CSV table of C-alpha atoms in Angstrom, one decimal:
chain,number,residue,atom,x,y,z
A,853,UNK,CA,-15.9,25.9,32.0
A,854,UNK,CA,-19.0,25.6,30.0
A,855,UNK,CA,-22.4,24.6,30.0
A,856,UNK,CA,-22.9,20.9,30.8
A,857,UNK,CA,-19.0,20.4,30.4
A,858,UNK,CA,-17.7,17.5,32.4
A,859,UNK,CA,-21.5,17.0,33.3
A,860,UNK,CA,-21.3,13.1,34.1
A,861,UNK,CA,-18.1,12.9,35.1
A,862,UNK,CA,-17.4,11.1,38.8
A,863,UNK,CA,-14.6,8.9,38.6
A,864,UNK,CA,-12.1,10.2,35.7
A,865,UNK,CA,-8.9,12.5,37.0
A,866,UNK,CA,-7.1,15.2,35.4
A,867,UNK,CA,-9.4,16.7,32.6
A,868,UNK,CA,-9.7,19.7,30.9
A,869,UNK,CA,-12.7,20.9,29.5
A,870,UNK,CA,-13.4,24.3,27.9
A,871,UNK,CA,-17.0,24.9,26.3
A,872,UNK,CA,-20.5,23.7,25.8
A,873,UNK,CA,-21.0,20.1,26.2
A,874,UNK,CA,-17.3,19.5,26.1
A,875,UNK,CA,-16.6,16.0,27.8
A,876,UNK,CA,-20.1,16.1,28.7
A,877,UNK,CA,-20.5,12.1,28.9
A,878,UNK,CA,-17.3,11.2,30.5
A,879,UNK,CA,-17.5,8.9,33.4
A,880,UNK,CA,-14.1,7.0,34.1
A,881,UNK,CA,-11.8,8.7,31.2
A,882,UNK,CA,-8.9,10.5,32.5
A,883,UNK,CA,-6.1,12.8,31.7
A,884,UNK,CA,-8.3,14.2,28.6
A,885,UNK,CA,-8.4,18.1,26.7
A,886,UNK,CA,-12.0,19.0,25.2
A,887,UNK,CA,-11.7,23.1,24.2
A,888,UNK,CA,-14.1,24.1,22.4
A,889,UNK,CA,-18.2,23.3,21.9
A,890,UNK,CA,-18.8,19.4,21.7
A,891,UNK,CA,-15.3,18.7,22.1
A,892,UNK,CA,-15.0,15.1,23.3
A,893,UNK,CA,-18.8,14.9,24.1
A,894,UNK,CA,-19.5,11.2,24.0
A,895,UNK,CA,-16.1,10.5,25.5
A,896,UNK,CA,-17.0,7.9,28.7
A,897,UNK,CA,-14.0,6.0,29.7
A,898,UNK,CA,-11.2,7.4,27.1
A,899,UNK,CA,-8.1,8.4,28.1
A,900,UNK,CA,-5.2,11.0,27.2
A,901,UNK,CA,-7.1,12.3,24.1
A,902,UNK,CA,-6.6,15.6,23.2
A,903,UNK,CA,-9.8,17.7,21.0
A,904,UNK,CA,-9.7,21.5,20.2
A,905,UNK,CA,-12.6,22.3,17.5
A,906,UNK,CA,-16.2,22.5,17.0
A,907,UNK,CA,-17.0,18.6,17.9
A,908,UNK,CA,-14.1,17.4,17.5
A,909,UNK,CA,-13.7,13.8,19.0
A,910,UNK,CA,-17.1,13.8,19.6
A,911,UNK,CA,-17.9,10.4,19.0
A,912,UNK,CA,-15.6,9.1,20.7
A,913,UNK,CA,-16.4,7.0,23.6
A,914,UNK,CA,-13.4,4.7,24.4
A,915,UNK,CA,-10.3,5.5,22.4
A,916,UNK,CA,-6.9,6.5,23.7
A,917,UNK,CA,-4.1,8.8,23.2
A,918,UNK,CA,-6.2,10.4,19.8
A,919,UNK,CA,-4.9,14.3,19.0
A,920,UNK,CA,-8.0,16.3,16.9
A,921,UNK,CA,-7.5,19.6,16.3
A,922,UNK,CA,-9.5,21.4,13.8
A,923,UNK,CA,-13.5,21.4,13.2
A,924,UNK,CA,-14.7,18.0,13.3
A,925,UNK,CA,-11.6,16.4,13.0
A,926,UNK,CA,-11.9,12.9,14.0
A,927,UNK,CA,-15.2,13.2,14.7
A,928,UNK,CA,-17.1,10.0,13.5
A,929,UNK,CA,-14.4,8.0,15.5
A,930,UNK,CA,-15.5,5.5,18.4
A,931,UNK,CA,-13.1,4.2,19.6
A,932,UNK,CA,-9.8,4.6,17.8
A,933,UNK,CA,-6.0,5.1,19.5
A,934,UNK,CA,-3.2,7.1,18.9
A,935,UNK,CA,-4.7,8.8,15.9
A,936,UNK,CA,-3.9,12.2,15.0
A,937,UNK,CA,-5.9,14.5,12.7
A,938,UNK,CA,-5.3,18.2,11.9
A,939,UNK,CA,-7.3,20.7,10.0
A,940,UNK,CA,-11.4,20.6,8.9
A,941,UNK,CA,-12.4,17.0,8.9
A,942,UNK,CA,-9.6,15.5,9.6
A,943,UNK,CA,-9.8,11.9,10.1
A,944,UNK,CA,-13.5,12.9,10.4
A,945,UNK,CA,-15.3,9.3,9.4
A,946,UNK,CA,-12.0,7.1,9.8
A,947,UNK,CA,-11.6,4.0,11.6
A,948,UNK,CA,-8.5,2.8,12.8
A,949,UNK,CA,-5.6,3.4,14.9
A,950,UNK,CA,-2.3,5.1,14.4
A,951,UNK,CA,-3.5,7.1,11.7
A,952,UNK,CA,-2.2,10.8,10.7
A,953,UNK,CA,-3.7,13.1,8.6
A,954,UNK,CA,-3.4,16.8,8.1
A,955,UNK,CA,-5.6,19.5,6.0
A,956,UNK,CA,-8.8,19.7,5.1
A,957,UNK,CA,-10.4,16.9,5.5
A,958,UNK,CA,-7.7,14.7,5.1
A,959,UNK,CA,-8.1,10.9,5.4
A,960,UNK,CA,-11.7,11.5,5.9
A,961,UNK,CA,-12.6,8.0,5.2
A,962,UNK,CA,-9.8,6.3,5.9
A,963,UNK,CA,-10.2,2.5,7.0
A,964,UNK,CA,-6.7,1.3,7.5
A,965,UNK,CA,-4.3,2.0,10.1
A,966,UNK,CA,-1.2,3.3,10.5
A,967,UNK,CA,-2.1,5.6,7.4
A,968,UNK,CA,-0.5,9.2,6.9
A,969,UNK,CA,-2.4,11.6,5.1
A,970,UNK,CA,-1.3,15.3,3.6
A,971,UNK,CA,-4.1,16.8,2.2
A,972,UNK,CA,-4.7,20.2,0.5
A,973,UNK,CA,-6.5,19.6,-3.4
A,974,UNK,CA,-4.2,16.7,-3.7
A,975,UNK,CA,-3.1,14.4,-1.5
A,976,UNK,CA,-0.3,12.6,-0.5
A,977,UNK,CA,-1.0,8.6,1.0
A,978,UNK,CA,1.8,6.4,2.4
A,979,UNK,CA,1.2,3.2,4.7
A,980,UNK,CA,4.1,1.2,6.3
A,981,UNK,CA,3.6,-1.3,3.1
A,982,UNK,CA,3.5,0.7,-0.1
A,983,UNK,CA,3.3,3.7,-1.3
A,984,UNK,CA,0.9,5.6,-3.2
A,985,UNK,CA,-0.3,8.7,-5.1
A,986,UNK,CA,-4.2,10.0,-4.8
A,987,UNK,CA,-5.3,12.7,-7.0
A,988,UNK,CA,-8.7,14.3,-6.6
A,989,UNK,CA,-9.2,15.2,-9.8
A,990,UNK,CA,-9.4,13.4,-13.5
A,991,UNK,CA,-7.4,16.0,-14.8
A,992,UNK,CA,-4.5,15.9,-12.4
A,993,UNK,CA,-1.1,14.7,-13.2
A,994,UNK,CA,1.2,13.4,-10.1
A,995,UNK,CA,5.0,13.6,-10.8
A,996,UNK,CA,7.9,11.9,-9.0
A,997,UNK,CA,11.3,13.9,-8.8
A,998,UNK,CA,14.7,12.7,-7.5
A,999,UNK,CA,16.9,15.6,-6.8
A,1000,UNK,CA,16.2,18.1,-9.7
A,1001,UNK,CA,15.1,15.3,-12.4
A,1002,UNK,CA,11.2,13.8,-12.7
A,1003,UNK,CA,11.4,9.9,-12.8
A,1004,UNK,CA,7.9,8.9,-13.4
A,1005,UNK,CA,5.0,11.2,-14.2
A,1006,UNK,CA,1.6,9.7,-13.8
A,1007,UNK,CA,-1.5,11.1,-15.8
A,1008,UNK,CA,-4.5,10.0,-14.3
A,1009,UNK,CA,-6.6,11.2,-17.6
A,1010,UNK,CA,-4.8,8.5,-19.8
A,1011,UNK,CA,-4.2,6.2,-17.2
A,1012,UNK,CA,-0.4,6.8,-18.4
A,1013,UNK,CA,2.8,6.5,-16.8
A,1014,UNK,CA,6.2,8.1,-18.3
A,1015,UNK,CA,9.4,6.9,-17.4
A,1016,UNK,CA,12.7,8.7,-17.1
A,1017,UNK,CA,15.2,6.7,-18.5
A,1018,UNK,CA,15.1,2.6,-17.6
A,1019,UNK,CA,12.9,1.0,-16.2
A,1020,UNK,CA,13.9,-2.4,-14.0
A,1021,UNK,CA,11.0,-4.1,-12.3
A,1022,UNK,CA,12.5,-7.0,-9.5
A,1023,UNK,CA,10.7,-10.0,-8.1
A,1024,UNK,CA,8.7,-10.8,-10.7
């Protein structure tokens, strides 16, 4: 439903589009959700992709199994899997696969994968091999708590770190 949606579509099964130009260039891509305008619009041979928003997923042409929900939320992505993005820009210029990211514009130029981003001012950035703390301003301070008690509080301004108690670095 919509003008142009599912336009060049003849050989791709079970999709769902809702809106103008939604899935408009899918040929061979099945099992795929485009609702809203532009939604999936350059989508050709994808598959199980799922894109609610003002172009969201609209670049993509081949990836698989990608969730965009939001305005433009993965929307610079070509050919990505399994990536997830939630809220305004999500994910919007990322490349990669397995990648989550959630709020506004969050992860927006992500280049890894398997990334997870929480973003709302200040964001949050873990990968399966470290750990790490983005702030988005120079005057923001990032603080670590376990339980009740702050264990390390960075300050981005001084390029500081406080320590609770000892410190013990390993493998050194």
């Amino acid at each position: 439903a919509g003008q142009n949606a599912l336009y060049s579509n003849w050989g791709g099964s079970n999709n769902t589009a809702i809106g103008y130009l939604a899935l408009l260039n899918n040929t061979t891509g099945g099992n795929n959700v485009a609702l809203s305008q532009q939604a999936l619009t350059s989508n050709t041979t994808g598959g199980g992709n799922f894109a609610a928003g003002i172009r969201s997923l609209c670049s993509n042409t081949d990836g698989t199994y990608n969730t965009a929900i939001g305005q433009y939320a993965l929307c610079a992505v070509t050919g990505g899997d399994s990536n997830i993005g939630i809220g305004l820009f999500a994910l919007c210029n990322a490349n990669g696969n397995q990648n989550i990211a959630i709020g506004q514009s969050a992860g927006i130029e992500s280049s890894g994968g398997s990334d997870v981003t929480l973003a709302n001012g200040n964001s949050l950035r873990w990968t399966s091999d470290d750990v790490r703390i983005e702030a988005t301003t120079a005057s923001d301070n990032m603080k670590f708590y376990v339980g009740n008690t702050e264990v390390l509080k960075l300050e981005q301004a001084n390029l500081a770190a406080t320590f609770a108690g000892d410190l013990t670095v390993n493998g050194i």
